[in-house]
Short mmCIF file of C-alpha atoms in Angstrom, two decimals:
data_model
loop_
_atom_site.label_atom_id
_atom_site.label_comp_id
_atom_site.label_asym_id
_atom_site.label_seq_id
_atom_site.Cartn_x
_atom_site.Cartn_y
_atom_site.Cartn_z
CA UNK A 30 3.11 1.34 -26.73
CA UNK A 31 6.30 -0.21 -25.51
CA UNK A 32 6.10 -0.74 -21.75
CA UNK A 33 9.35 1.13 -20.61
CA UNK A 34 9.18 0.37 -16.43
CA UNK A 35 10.76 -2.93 -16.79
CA UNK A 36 14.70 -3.77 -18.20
CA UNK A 37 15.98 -6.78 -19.40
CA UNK A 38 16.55 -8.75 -16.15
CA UNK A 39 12.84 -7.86 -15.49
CA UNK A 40 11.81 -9.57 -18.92
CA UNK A 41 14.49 -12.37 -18.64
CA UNK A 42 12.58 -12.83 -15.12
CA UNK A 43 9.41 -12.78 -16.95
CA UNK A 44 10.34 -15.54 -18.98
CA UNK A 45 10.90 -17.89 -16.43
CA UNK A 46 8.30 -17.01 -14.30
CA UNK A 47 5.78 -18.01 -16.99
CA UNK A 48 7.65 -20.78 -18.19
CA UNK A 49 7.71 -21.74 -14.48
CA UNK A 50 3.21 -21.64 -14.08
CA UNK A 51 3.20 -23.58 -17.52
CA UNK A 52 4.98 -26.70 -16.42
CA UNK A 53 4.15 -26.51 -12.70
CA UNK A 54 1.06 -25.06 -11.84
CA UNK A 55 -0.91 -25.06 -15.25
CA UNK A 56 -1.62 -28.77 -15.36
CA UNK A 57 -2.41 -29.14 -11.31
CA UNK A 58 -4.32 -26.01 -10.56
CA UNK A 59 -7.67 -27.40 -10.85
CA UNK A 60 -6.94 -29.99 -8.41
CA UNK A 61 -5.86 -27.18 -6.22
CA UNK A 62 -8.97 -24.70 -6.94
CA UNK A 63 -11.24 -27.86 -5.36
CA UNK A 64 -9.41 -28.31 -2.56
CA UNK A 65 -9.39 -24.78 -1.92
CA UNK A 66 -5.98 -24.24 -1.10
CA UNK A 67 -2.30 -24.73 -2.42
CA UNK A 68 -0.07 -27.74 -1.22
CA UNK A 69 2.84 -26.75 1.05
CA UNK A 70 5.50 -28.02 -0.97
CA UNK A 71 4.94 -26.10 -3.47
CA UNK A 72 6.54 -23.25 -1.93
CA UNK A 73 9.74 -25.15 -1.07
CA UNK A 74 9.68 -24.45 -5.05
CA UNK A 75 9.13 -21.29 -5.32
CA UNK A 76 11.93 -20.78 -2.98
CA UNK A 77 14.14 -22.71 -4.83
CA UNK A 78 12.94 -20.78 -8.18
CA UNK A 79 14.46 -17.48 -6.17
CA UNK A 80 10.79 -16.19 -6.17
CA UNK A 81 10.86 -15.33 -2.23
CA UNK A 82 14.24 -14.56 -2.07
CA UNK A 83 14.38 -11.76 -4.85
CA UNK A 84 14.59 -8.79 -2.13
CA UNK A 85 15.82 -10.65 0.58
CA UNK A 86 19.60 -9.45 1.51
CA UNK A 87 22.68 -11.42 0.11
CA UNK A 88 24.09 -12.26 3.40
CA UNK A 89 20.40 -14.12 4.13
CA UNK A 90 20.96 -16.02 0.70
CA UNK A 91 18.77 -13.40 -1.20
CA UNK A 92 19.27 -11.74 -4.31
CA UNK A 93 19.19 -8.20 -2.54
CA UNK A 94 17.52 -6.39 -4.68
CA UNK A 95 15.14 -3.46 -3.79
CA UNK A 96 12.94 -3.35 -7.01
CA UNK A 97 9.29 -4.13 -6.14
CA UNK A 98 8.85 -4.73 -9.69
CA UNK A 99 9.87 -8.65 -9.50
CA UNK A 100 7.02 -8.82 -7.22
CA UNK A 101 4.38 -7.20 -9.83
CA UNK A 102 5.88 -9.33 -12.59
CA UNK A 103 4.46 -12.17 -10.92
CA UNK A 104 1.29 -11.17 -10.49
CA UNK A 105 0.78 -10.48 -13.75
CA UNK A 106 2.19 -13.67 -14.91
CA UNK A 107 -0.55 -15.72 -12.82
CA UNK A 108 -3.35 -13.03 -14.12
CA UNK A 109 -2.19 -14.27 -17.71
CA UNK A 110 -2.30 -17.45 -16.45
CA UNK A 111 -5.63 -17.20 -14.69
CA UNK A 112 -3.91 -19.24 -11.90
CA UNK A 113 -2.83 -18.12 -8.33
CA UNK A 114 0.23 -18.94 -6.06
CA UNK A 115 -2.11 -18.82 -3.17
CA UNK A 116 -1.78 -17.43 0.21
CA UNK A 117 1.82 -16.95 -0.75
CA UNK A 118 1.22 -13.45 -2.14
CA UNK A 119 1.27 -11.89 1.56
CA UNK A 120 4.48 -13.81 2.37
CA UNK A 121 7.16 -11.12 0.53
CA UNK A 122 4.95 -8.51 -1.01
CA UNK A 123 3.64 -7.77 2.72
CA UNK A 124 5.69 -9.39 4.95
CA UNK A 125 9.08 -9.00 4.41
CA UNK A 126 9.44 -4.94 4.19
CA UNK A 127 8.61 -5.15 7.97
CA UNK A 128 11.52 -7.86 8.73
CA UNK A 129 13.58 -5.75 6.74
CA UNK A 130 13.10 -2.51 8.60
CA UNK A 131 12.31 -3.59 11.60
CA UNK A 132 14.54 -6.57 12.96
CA UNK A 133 17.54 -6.67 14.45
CA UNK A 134 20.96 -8.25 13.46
CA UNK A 135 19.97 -11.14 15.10
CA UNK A 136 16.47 -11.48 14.49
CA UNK A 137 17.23 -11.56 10.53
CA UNK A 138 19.76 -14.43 10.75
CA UNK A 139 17.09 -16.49 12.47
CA UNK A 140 14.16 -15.94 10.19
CA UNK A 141 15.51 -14.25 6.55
CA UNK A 142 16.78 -17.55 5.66
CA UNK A 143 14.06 -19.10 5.70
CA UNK A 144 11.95 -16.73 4.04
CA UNK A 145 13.72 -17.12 1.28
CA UNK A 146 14.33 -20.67 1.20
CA UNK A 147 9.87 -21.10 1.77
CA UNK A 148 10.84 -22.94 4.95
CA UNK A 149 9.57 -20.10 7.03
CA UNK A 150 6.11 -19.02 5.45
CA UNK A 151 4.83 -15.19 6.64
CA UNK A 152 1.67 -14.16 7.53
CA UNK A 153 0.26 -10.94 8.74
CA UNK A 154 -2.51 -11.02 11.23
CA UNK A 155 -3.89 -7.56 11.78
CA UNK A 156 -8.02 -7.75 11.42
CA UNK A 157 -10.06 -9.17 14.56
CA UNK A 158 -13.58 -9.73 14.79
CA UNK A 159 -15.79 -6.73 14.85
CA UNK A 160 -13.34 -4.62 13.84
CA UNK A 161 -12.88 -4.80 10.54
CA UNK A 162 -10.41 -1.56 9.19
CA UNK A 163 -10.63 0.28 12.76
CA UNK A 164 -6.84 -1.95 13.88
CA UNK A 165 -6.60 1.00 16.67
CA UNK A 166 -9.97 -0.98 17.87
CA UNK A 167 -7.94 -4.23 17.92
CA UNK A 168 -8.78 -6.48 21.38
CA UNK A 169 -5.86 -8.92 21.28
CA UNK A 170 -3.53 -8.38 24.32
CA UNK A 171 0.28 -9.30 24.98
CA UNK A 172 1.06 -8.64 28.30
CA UNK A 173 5.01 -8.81 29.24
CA UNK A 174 6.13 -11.43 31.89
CA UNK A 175 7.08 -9.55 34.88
CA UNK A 176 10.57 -10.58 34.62
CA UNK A 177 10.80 -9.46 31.02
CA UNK A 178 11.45 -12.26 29.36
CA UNK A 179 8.22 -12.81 27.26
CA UNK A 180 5.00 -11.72 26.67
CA UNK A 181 1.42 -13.63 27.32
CA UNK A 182 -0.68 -12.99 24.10
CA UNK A 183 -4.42 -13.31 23.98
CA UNK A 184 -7.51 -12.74 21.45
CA UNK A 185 -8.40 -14.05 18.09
CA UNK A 186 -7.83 -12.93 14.45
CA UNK A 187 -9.87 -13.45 11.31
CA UNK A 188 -9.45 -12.73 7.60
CA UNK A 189 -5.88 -14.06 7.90
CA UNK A 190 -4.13 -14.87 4.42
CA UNK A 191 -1.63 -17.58 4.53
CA UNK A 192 -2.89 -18.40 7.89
CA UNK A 193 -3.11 -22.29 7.63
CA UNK A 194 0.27 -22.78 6.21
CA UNK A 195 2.17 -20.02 7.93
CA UNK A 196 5.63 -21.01 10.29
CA UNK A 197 5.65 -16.86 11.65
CA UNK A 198 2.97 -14.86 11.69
CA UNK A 199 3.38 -11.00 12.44
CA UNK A 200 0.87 -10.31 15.01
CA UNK A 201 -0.52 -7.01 16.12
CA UNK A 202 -1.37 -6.63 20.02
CA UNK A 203 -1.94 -3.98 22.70
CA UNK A 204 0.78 -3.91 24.89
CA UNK A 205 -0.81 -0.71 26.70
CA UNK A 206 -4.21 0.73 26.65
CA UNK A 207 -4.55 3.41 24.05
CA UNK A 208 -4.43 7.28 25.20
CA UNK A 209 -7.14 10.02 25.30
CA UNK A 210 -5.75 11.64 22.76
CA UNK A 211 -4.41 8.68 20.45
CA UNK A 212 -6.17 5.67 20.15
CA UNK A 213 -3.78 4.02 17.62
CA UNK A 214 -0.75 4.19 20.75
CA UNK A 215 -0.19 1.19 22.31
CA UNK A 216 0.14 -0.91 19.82
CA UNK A 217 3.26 -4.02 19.09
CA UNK A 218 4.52 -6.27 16.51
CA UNK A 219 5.42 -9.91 17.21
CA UNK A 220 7.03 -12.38 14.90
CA UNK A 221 4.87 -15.18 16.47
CA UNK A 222 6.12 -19.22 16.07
CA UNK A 223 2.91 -20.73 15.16
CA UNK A 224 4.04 -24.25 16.58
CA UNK A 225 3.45 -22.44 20.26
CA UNK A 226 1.86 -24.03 22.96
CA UNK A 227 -1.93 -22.03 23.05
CA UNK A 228 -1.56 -21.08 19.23
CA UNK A 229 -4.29 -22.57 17.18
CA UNK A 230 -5.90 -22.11 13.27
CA UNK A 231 -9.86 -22.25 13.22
CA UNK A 232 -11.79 -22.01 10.18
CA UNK A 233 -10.01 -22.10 6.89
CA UNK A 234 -12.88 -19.55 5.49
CA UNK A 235 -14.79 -20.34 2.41
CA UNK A 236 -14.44 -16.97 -0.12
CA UNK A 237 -16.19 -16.07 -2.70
CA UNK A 238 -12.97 -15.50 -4.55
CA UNK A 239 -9.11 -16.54 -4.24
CA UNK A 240 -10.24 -20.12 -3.45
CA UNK A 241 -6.58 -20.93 -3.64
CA UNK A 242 -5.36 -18.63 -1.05
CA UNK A 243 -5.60 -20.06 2.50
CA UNK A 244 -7.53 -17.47 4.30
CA UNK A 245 -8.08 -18.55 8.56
CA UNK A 246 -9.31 -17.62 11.51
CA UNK A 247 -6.51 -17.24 14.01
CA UNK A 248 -7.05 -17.38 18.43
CA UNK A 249 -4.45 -17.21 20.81
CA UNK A 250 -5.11 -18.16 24.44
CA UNK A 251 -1.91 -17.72 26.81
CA UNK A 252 1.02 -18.07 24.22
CA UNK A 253 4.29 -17.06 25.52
CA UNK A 254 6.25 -14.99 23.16
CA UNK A 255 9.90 -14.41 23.50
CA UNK A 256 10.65 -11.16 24.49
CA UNK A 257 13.59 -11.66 21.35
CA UNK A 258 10.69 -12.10 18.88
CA UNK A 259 8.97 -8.52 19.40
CA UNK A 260 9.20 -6.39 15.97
CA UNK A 261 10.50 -3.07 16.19
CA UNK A 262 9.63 -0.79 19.53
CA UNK A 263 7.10 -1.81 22.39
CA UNK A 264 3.80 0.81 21.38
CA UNK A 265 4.87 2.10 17.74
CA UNK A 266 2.97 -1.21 15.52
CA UNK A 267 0.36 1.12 14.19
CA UNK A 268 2.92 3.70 12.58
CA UNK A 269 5.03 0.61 11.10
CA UNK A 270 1.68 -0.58 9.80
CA UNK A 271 1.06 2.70 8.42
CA UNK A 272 4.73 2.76 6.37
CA UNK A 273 3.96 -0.59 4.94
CA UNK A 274 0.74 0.86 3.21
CA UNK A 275 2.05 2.39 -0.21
CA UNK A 276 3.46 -0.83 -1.00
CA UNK A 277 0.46 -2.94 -0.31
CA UNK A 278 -1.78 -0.81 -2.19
CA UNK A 279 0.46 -0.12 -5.71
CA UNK A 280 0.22 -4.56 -4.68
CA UNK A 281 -3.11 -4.85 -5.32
CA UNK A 282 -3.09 -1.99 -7.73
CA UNK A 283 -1.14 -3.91 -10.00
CA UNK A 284 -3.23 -7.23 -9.50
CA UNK A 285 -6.61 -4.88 -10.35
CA UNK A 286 -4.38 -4.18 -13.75
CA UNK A 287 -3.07 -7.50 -14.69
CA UNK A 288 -6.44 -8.90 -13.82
CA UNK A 289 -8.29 -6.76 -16.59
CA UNK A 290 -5.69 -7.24 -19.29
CA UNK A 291 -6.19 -10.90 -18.69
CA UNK A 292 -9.81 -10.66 -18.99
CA UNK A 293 -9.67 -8.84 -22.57
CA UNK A 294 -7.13 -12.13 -23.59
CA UNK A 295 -9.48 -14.74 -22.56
CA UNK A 296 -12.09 -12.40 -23.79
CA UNK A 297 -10.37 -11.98 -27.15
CA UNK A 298 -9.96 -15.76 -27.06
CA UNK A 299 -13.67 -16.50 -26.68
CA UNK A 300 -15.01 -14.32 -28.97
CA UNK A 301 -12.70 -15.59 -31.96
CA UNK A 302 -13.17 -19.31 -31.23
CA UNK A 303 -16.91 -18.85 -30.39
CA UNK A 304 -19.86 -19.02 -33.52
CA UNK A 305 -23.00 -17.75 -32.73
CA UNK A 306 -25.65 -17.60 -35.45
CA UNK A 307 -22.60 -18.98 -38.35
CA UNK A 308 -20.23 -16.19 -37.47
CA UNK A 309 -17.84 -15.91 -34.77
CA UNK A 310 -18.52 -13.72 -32.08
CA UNK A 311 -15.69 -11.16 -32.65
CA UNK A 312 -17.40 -10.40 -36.37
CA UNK A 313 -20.11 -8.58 -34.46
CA UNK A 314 -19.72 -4.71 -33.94
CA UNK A 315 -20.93 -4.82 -30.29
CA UNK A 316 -18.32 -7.37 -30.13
CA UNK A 317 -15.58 -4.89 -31.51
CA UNK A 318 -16.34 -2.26 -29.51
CA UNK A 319 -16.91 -3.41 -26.09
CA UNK A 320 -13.06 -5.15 -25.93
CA UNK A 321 -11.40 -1.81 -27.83
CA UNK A 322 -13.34 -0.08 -25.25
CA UNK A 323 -12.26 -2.02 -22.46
CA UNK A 324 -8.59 -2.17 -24.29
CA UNK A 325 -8.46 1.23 -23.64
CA UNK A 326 -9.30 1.44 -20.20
CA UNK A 327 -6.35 -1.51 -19.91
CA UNK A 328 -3.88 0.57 -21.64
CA UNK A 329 -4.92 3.50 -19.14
CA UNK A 330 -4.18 1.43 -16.48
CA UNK A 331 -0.93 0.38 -17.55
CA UNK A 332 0.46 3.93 -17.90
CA UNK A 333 -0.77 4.16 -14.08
CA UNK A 334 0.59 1.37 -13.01
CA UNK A 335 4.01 1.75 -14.15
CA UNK A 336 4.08 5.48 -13.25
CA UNK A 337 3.47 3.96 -9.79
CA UNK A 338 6.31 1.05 -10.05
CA UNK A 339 9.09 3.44 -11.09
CA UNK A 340 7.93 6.06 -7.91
CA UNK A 341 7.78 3.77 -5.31
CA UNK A 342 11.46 2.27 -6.80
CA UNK A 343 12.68 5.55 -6.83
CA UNK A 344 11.48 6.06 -2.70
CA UNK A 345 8.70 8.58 -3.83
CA UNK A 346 5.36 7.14 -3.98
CA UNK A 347 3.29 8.47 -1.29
CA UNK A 348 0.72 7.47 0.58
CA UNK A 349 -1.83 9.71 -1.45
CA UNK A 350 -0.69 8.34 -5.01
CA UNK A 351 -0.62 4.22 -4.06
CA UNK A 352 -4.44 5.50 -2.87
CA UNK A 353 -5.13 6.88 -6.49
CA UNK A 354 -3.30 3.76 -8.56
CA UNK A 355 -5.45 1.36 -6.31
CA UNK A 356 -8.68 3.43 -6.89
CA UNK A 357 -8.34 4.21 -10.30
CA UNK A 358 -7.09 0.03 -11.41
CA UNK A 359 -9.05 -1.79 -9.28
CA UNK A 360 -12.32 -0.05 -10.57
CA UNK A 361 -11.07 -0.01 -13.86
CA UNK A 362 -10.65 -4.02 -13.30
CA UNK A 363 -14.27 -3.96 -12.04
CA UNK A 364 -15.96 -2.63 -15.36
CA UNK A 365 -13.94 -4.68 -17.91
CA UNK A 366 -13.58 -8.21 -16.17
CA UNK A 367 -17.45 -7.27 -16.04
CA UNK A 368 -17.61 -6.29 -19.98
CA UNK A 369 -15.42 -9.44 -20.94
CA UNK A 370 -17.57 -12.08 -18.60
CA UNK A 371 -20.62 -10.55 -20.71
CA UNK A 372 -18.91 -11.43 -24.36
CA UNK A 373 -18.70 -15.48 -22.92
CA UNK A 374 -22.37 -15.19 -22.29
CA UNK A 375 -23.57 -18.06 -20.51
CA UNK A 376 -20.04 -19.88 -20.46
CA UNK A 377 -18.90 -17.18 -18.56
CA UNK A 378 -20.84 -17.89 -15.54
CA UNK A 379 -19.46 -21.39 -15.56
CA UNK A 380 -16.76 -21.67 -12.65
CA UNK A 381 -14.30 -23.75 -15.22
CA UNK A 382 -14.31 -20.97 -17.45
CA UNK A 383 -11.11 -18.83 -16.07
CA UNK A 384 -13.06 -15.39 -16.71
CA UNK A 385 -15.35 -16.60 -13.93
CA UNK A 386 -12.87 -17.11 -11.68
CA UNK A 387 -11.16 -13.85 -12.38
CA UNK A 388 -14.56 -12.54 -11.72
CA UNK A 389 -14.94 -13.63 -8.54
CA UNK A 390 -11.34 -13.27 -7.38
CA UNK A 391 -11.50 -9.54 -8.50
CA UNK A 392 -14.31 -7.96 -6.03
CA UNK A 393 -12.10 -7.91 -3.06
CA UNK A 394 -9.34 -5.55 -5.01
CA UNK A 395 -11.98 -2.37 -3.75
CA UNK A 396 -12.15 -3.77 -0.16
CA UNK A 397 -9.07 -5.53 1.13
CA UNK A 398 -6.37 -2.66 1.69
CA UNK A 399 -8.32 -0.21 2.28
CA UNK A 400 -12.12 0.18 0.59
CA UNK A 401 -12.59 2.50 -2.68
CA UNK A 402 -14.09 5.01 -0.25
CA UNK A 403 -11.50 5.10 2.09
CA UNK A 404 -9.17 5.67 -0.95
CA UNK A 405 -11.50 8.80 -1.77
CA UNK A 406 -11.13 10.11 1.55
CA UNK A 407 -7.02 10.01 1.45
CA UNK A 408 -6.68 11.41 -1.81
CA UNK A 409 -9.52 14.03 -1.15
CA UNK A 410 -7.43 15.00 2.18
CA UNK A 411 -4.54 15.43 0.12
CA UNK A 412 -5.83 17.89 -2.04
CA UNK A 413 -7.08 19.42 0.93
CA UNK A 414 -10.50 19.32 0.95
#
């Protein structure tokens, strides 16, 4: 079926964004897989591509557009691809909507430039030690100056994406203790500089998966924070955090989709080149019916997925739904990239083999934004059970 969420300057997009991983990140990205990250540079060229800048505002020297759909169009390009633009993924698809809601006048002709340009690289740093999903738990501290003019901000982060190569880094902090009655009070955003004095990177941590994306430890031990670099209202980070979910979800949604139609193409690919016993693979029934059945559940997916891209365009997508498109796709992803490793047999345990890859890079689509099970609980609350 003809895929009818995206228009021409979607597919015209397309085009260049795949002609784009071809010539520039094709022939390099096993040099990058081994050294476990992506070279800082490149993202000077994905800003000059217009890649970061797609939904910042004109007057920022973005394209202004509103459509997450650019965003999903690359992710499926780099599923096709079996290649990744690393730690770059959190830098507009997560990042931005809170400069764009939240900032001030000022505060966006500082940093929106820059974002769009890839001189000013975004991270989000939410997850601390020990607490895992619970952020009302969060430890990290900014206390304000007495005089008003900055804050002090202490603790440690882990589980950071883009956390080696980020300039800002939006950091969540107490700024009060939480109340009695709501734990998740209390709670700022700060656009932190990461060149500040008491600022520091630890471990770039070694994943199973995404061996591209630069994932770090972050600690922070007396940095002073400009009181002109707090996001948004002193205490009211967690509900910001909370409006930011939708998006981030139908996000990894969409990678759980684009993940499993790649893994029925390199499947498809195997299977046809492949002779086992003097036939090729893909004469065997077994063969036949494990990628139409795992077509199907691709297909399935689709339909989901762009149901979900043309709600959340239109404003509409709520918090329930995103929880049902990442559910339904990412374990949908699970089963076939799962089905298609089988078809390489052996081969497809070998990490040069992009279906292994994908393999490993797709497990964390049912943990990171919220587990499977915590999707089960939102949409079970929604139907009011």
């Amino acid at each position: 079926m003809r895929r009818t969420a995206f228009h021409e300057d979607h597919e015209a997009f397309r085009a260049t964004i795949r002609a784009f991983i071809e010539a520039e990140v094709v022939p390099v990205y096993d040099e990058w897989y081994a050294a476990g990250i992506v070279p800082r540079d490149f993202y000077y060229k994905l800003g000059e591509l217009g890649v970061f800048g797609i939904e910042v505002p004109e007057e920022y020297g973005g394209a202004g557009q509103e459509s997450f759909k650019y965003q999903a169009i690359v992710t499926e390009e780099c599923a096709r691809a079996g290649v990744s633009f690393g730690g770059s993924s959190v830098h507009v698809a997560l990042c931005l909507p809170y400069l764009k809601a939240y900032a001030t006048d000022e505060q966006k002709k500082r940093w929106l430039p820059g974002v769009a340009s890839g001189e000013t690289m975004l991270a989000i740093a939410m997850t601390e030690p020990g607490t895992g999903s619970d952020l009302a738990g969060m430890r990290t501290t900014a206390r304000r100056s007495e005089d008003g003019s900055h804050y002090v901000l202490n603790g440690a982060k882990t589980f950071i994406t883009g956390g080696v190569h980020a300039d800002r880094v939006i950091v969540c902090a107490r700024t009060a203790p939480p109340r009695e009655d709501d734990r998740r009070f209390g709670i700022s955003l700060f656009v932190v500089d990461t060149r500040s004095e008491g600022y520091a990177v630890g471990r770039k941590l070694d994943k199973l998966g995404l061996r591209t994306s630069d994932t770090a430890e972050l600690s922070f031990t007396d940095v002073k924070v400009p009181a002109a670099d707090l996001l948004g209202e002193e205490h009211q980070g967690f509900s910001y955090l909370g409006q930011n979910l939708p998006r981030e979800r139908l996000g990894i949604a969409v990678s759980g989709y684009a993940q499993a139609k790649a893994a029925v193409r390199f499947a498809q690919q195997y299977v046809t080149e492949r002779t086992v016993f003097g036939r090729p693979v893909a004469s065997f029934q077994n063969t036949k019916f494990e990628l139409a059945a795992c077509k199907a559940e691709v297909d399935a997916a689709e339909a989901v997925v762009d149901r979900a891209l043309d709600a959340y365009d239109r404003g509409e997508l709520t918090a329930a739904e995103a929880a049902s498109a990442k559910l339904f796709c990412t374990e949908v992803a699970h089963r076939v990239v799962d089905r298609c490793l089988q078809l390489h047999g052996g081969y497809g345990y070998m990490i040069e083999y992009p279906i292994a890859r994908l393999y490993a890079d797709n497990r964390v689509n049912r943990i990171y934004g919220g587990t499977s099970e915590v999707m089960k609980m939102i949409i079970a609350k929604d139907m009011g059970l």
